[in-house]
Amino acid sequence: MPKSFANLVKVGRPRERKEIKTIAFVAYPGLAPLDLIAPMTTFLGLTRGLVGTSRHFRTVCVAERVEPIDSDTPMAVVPDNAFEEVPAPFALIVPGGDITSLEAMGNERLINYLRFAEHGAEIVGSVSTGAFLLAAAGLLEGRQATTHPTYGELLKKLGVNYVQEDWAEDGRFVTAAGVSGGIDMALHLVAKLKNEQEAKSIQTVIEYDPHPPFGGLGQHGGAGEDRLATMLAEHRADLERALAGRPDLYQKLFD
């Protein structure tokens, strides 16, 4: 357990009141806003009521510092709290960010926070390539988990039992393949933590009833593996720098 976080719990801020359960979404440079916003919005069934906010659940975005963070769009994400301010969340969810998720595996403070916060979390999840950060923290070793299908075979190299599903649950670990999977995962959790009717109501509120104009992803061919190989080749030098402190991960990715 990292000493900085352990000391915080012992002598710093008190643990949050038991009746408030925090669902913490972890932000880092280059994350995909849709991976963050889609499931966070779906948790409205837990965090909002007909009158005011819930006394039982809240969602927050946490990061190293409370300052704007670049995303993979022109929009920046502004976290609500620093890691140290949310040391013991009820649920921990890591959004994806394409190749930047792989680079973030070398972020020691981020990985240490995941390792520390996971201890007391009743739910640990990810969306898309956020699974790589959980894997880098050693939290998915031998577990069933999913990620964006483009990255599935690569996730296996980190000791994860990859399953090509929209979302996957292994005990308290829940992972989603992408944006729509993140919504499905969040709806499942709303039903589990509250009730099915609330989940159905939220599905109606966000008008989640996908009918993609070009059919399901299975009809699009197998371009994912070629795309991944190209991206890894293009970003190999960046990944080598980002993972300089984790040569074990770099070797597994390019083995």
GROMACS .gro file of C-alpha atoms in nm:
model
  255
    1MET     CA    1   0.000   0.000   0.000
    2PRO     CA    2   0.164   0.334  -0.100
    3LYS     CA    3   0.266   0.523   0.216
    4SER     CA    4   0.132   0.860   0.099
    5PHE     CA    5  -0.222   0.726   0.068
    6ALA     CA    6  -0.196   0.510   0.381
    7ASN     CA    7  -0.089   0.807   0.591
    8LEU     CA    8  -0.377   1.009   0.452
    9VAL     CA    9  -0.630   0.757   0.580
   10LYS     CA   10  -0.463   0.737   0.921
   11VAL     CA   11  -0.408   1.106   0.998
   12GLY     CA   12  -0.565   1.304   0.715
   13ARG     CA   13  -0.920   1.346   0.598
   14PRO     CA   14  -1.174   1.121   0.774
   15ARG     CA   15  -1.336   0.847   0.572
   16GLU     CA   16  -1.659   0.964   0.416
   17ARG     CA   17  -1.985   0.906   0.598
   18LYS     CA   18  -2.110   0.553   0.553
   19GLU     CA   19  -2.437   0.661   0.396
   20ILE     CA   20  -2.259   0.833   0.105
   21LYS     CA   21  -2.108   0.586  -0.141
   22THR     CA   22  -1.868   0.748  -0.386
   23ILE     CA   23  -1.831   0.624  -0.743
   24ALA     CA   24  -1.494   0.760  -0.853
   25PHE     CA   25  -1.406   0.794  -1.221
   26VAL     CA   26  -1.031   0.821  -1.275
   27ALA     CA   27  -0.907   1.083  -1.523
   28TYR     CA   28  -0.566   1.107  -1.689
   29PRO     CA   29  -0.423   1.294  -1.992
   30GLY     CA   30  -0.566   1.177  -2.324
   31LEU     CA   31  -0.871   0.996  -2.189
   32ALA     CA   32  -1.184   0.959  -2.405
   33PRO     CA   33  -1.462   1.185  -2.264
   34LEU     CA   34  -1.735   0.952  -2.391
   35ASP     CA   35  -1.590   0.668  -2.183
   36LEU     CA   36  -1.624   0.895  -1.879
   37ILE     CA   37  -1.947   1.083  -1.946
   38ALA     CA   38  -2.163   0.796  -2.080
   39PRO     CA   39  -2.146   0.568  -1.772
   40MET     CA   40  -2.137   0.864  -1.532
   41THR     CA   41  -2.462   0.995  -1.683
   42THR     CA   42  -2.615   0.648  -1.663
   43PHE     CA   43  -2.557   0.650  -1.286
   44LEU     CA   44  -2.814   0.929  -1.257
   45GLY     CA   45  -3.050   0.666  -1.121
   46LEU     CA   46  -2.825   0.635  -0.817
   47THR     CA   47  -2.707   0.993  -0.770
   48ARG     CA   48  -3.022   1.194  -0.847
   49GLY     CA   49  -3.375   1.175  -0.715
   50LEU     CA   50  -3.701   1.349  -0.786
   51VAL     CA   51  -3.601   1.610  -0.527
   52GLY     CA   52  -3.233   1.701  -0.500
   53THR     CA   53  -2.936   1.469  -0.492
   54SER     CA   54  -2.912   1.124  -0.342
   55ARG     CA   55  -2.804   1.077   0.018
   56HIS     CA   56  -2.664   0.737  -0.070
   57PHE     CA   57  -2.451   0.771  -0.385
   58ARG     CA   58  -2.247   1.036  -0.562
   59THR     CA   59  -2.017   1.037  -0.867
   60VAL     CA   60  -1.688   1.227  -0.881
   61CYS     CA   61  -1.401   1.256  -1.123
   62VAL     CA   62  -1.058   1.219  -0.963
   63ALA     CA   63  -0.707   1.283  -1.094
   64GLU     CA   64  -0.358   1.373  -0.978
   65ARG     CA   65  -0.451   1.741  -0.956
   66VAL     CA   66  -0.770   1.945  -0.981
   67GLU     CA   67  -0.690   2.121  -1.307
   68PRO     CA   68  -0.799   2.084  -1.671
   69ILE     CA   69  -0.682   1.761  -1.834
   70ASP     CA   70  -0.648   1.722  -2.209
   71SER     CA   71  -0.865   1.455  -2.367
   72ASP     CA   72  -0.863   1.288  -2.708
   73THR     CA   73  -1.103   1.562  -2.826
   74PRO     CA   74  -1.073   1.944  -2.824
   75MET     CA   75  -1.252   1.935  -2.487
   76ALA     CA   76  -1.071   1.928  -2.153
   77VAL     CA   77  -1.188   1.743  -1.844
   78VAL     CA   78  -1.180   1.919  -1.505
   79PRO     CA   79  -1.165   1.669  -1.213
   80ASP     CA   80  -1.367   1.724  -0.896
   81ASN     CA   81  -1.101   1.596  -0.658
   82ALA     CA   82  -0.739   1.494  -0.632
   83PHE     CA   83  -0.656   1.131  -0.559
   84GLU     CA   84  -0.576   1.206  -0.195
   85GLU     CA   85  -0.922   1.352  -0.138
   86VAL     CA   86  -1.099   1.028  -0.235
   87PRO     CA   87  -0.883   0.753  -0.084
   88ALA     CA   88  -1.160   0.501  -0.022
   89PRO     CA   89  -1.432   0.511  -0.290
   90PHE     CA   90  -1.717   0.262  -0.295
   91ALA     CA   91  -1.662   0.208  -0.669
   92LEU     CA   92  -1.364   0.280  -0.890
   93ILE     CA   93  -1.402   0.311  -1.268
   94VAL     CA   94  -1.126   0.384  -1.522
   95PRO     CA   95  -1.224   0.525  -1.864
   96GLY     CA   96  -1.030   0.439  -2.177
   97GLY     CA   97  -0.821   0.657  -2.403
   98ASP     CA   98  -0.688   0.449  -2.692
   99ILE     CA   99  -0.306   0.451  -2.709
  100THR     CA  100  -0.281   0.705  -2.425
  101SER     CA  101  -0.416   0.440  -2.187
  102LEU     CA  102  -0.111   0.229  -2.267
  103GLU     CA  103   0.116   0.528  -2.202
  104ALA     CA  104  -0.064   0.598  -1.873
  105MET     CA  105   0.042   0.253  -1.747
  106GLY     CA  106   0.374   0.420  -1.671
  107ASN     CA  107   0.215   0.686  -1.449
  108GLU     CA  108   0.329   0.573  -1.105
  109ARG     CA  109   0.094   0.796  -0.903
  110LEU     CA  110  -0.206   0.685  -1.106
  111ILE     CA  111  -0.120   0.316  -1.074
  112ASN     CA  112  -0.050   0.352  -0.701
  113TYR     CA  113  -0.387   0.519  -0.652
  114LEU     CA  114  -0.563   0.232  -0.828
  115ARG     CA  115  -0.381  -0.021  -0.612
  116PHE     CA  116  -0.465   0.165  -0.293
  117ALA     CA  117  -0.828   0.258  -0.369
  118GLU     CA  118  -0.904  -0.096  -0.491
  119HIS     CA  119  -0.854  -0.240  -0.143
  120GLY     CA  120  -1.177  -0.104  -0.001
  121ALA     CA  121  -1.379  -0.070  -0.322
  122GLU     CA  122  -1.680  -0.294  -0.363
  123ILE     CA  123  -1.679  -0.237  -0.741
  124VAL     CA  124  -1.372  -0.196  -0.963
  125GLY     CA  125  -1.439  -0.131  -1.329
  126SER     CA  126  -1.312   0.004  -1.656
  127VAL     CA  127  -1.435   0.118  -1.993
  128SER     CA  128  -1.251   0.027  -2.315
  129THR     CA  129  -0.871   0.053  -2.278
  130GLY     CA  130  -0.909   0.158  -1.916
  131ALA     CA  131  -0.868  -0.215  -1.854
  132PHE     CA  132  -0.497  -0.177  -1.930
  133LEU     CA  133  -0.455   0.051  -1.630
  134LEU     CA  134  -0.624  -0.201  -1.402
  135ALA     CA  135  -0.399  -0.469  -1.551
  136ALA     CA  136  -0.089  -0.254  -1.501
  137ALA     CA  137  -0.186  -0.223  -1.135
  138GLY     CA  138  -0.201  -0.604  -1.115
  139LEU     CA  139  -0.576  -0.610  -1.053
  140LEU     CA  140  -0.685  -0.823  -1.351
  141GLU     CA  141  -0.430  -1.103  -1.332
  142GLY     CA  142  -0.611  -1.426  -1.423
  143ARG     CA  143  -0.950  -1.256  -1.424
  144GLN     CA  144  -1.208  -1.247  -1.700
  145ALA     CA  145  -1.223  -0.897  -1.845
  146THR     CA  146  -1.297  -0.719  -2.168
  147THR     CA  147  -1.172  -0.413  -2.349
  148HIS     CA  148  -1.212  -0.254  -2.691
  149PRO     CA  149  -1.199  -0.549  -2.934
  150THR     CA  150  -0.910  -0.389  -3.120
  151TYR     CA  151  -0.698  -0.433  -2.807
  152GLY     CA  152  -0.824  -0.773  -2.692
  153GLU     CA  153  -0.523  -0.983  -2.792
  154LEU     CA  154  -0.289  -0.722  -2.646
  155LEU     CA  155  -0.469  -0.734  -2.312
  156LYS     CA  156  -0.408  -1.110  -2.298
  157LYS     CA  157  -0.034  -1.037  -2.291
  158LEU     CA  158  -0.080  -0.874  -1.951
  159GLY     CA  159  -0.213  -1.193  -1.797
  160VAL     CA  160  -0.581  -1.111  -1.840
  161ASN     CA  161  -0.837  -1.371  -1.945
  162TYR     CA  162  -0.984  -1.157  -2.224
  163VAL     CA  163  -1.345  -1.225  -2.325
  164GLN     CA  164  -1.495  -1.061  -2.631
  165GLU     CA  165  -1.813  -0.935  -2.469
  166ASP     CA  166  -1.996  -0.604  -2.445
  167TRP     CA  167  -1.919  -0.608  -2.073
  168ALA     CA  168  -1.784  -0.871  -1.837
  169GLU     CA  169  -1.817  -0.932  -1.464
  170ASP     CA  170  -1.575  -1.130  -1.251
  171GLY     CA  171  -1.663  -1.093  -0.884
  172ARG     CA  172  -1.641  -0.726  -0.795
  173PHE     CA  173  -1.451  -0.648  -1.117
  174VAL     CA  174  -1.666  -0.521  -1.406
  175THR     CA  175  -1.519  -0.418  -1.740
  176ALA     CA  176  -1.678  -0.279  -2.057
  177ALA     CA  177  -1.563  -0.302  -2.419
  178GLY     CA  178  -1.637   0.058  -2.511
  179VAL     CA  179  -1.883   0.348  -2.489
  180SER     CA  180  -2.202   0.148  -2.542
  181GLY     CA  181  -2.064  -0.129  -2.322
  182GLY     CA  182  -1.997   0.130  -2.053
  183ILE     CA  183  -2.364   0.232  -2.062
  184ASP     CA  184  -2.474  -0.133  -2.048
  185MET     CA  185  -2.239  -0.197  -1.756
  186ALA     CA  186  -2.366   0.109  -1.568
  187LEU     CA  187  -2.730   0.009  -1.625
  188HIS     CA  188  -2.649  -0.335  -1.485
  189LEU     CA  189  -2.490  -0.176  -1.178
  190VAL     CA  190  -2.786   0.060  -1.123
  191ALA     CA  191  -3.018  -0.242  -1.126
  192LYS     CA  192  -2.787  -0.431  -0.892
  193LEU     CA  193  -2.735  -0.146  -0.644
  194LYS     CA  194  -3.088  -0.008  -0.654
  195ASN     CA  195  -3.345  -0.196  -0.865
  196GLU     CA  196  -3.429  -0.295  -1.219
  197GLN     CA  197  -3.710  -0.041  -1.254
  198GLU     CA  198  -3.468   0.244  -1.183
  199ALA     CA  199  -3.231   0.110  -1.447
  200LYS     CA  200  -3.517   0.095  -1.698
  201SER     CA  201  -3.616   0.451  -1.612
  202ILE     CA  202  -3.262   0.576  -1.671
  203GLN     CA  203  -3.244   0.390  -2.001
  204THR     CA  204  -3.559   0.580  -2.101
  205VAL     CA  205  -3.427   0.916  -1.973
  206ILE     CA  206  -3.105   0.891  -2.176
  207GLU     CA  207  -3.302   0.742  -2.471
  208TYR     CA  208  -3.061   0.453  -2.497
  209ASP     CA  209  -3.198   0.233  -2.773
  210PRO     CA  210  -2.915   0.190  -3.025
  211HIS     CA  211  -2.990   0.117  -3.389
  212PRO     CA  212  -2.659   0.194  -3.566
  213PRO     CA  213  -2.710   0.306  -3.927
  214PHE     CA  214  -2.442   0.071  -4.058
  215GLY     CA  215  -2.531  -0.241  -3.861
  216GLY     CA  216  -2.353  -0.413  -3.576
  217LEU     CA  217  -1.977  -0.411  -3.534
  218GLY     CA  218  -1.957  -0.773  -3.643
  219GLN     CA  219  -2.046  -0.663  -3.995
  220HIS     CA  220  -1.748  -0.429  -4.025
  221GLY     CA  221  -1.477  -0.686  -4.092
  222GLY     CA  222  -1.154  -0.747  -3.898
  223ALA     CA  223  -0.969  -0.421  -3.949
  224GLY     CA  224  -0.900  -0.387  -3.577
  225GLU     CA  225  -0.582  -0.596  -3.563
  226ASP     CA  226  -0.426  -0.411  -3.856
  227ARG     CA  227  -0.515  -0.078  -3.694
  228LEU     CA  228  -0.357  -0.183  -3.365
  229ALA     CA  229  -0.035  -0.299  -3.531
  230THR     CA  230  -0.009   0.033  -3.712
  231MET     CA  231  -0.071   0.235  -3.395
  232LEU     CA  232   0.181   0.037  -3.192
  233ALA     CA  233   0.443   0.088  -3.461
  234GLU     CA  234   0.371   0.461  -3.482
  235HIS     CA  235   0.378   0.511  -3.105
  236ARG     CA  236   0.650   0.265  -3.009
  237ALA     CA  237   0.899   0.538  -2.916
  238ASP     CA  238   0.635   0.723  -2.711
  239LEU     CA  239   0.541   0.403  -2.529
  240GLU     CA  240   0.905   0.322  -2.460
  241ARG     CA  241   0.947   0.664  -2.293
  242ALA     CA  242   0.617   0.645  -2.104
  243LEU     CA  243   0.690   0.295  -1.975
  244ALA     CA  244   1.057   0.356  -1.894
  245GLY     CA  245   0.981   0.277  -1.530
  246ARG     CA  246   0.782  -0.036  -1.622
  247PRO     CA  247   1.004  -0.230  -1.863
  248ASP     CA  248   0.807  -0.543  -1.771
  249LEU     CA  249   0.493  -0.399  -1.929
  250TYR     CA  250   0.676  -0.267  -2.234
  251GLN     CA  251   0.832  -0.609  -2.296
  252LYS     CA  252   0.494  -0.783  -2.270
  253LEU     CA  253   0.330  -0.542  -2.514
  254PHE     CA  254   0.596  -0.591  -2.778
  255ASP     CA  255   0.687  -0.954  -2.711
   0.00000   0.00000   0.00000
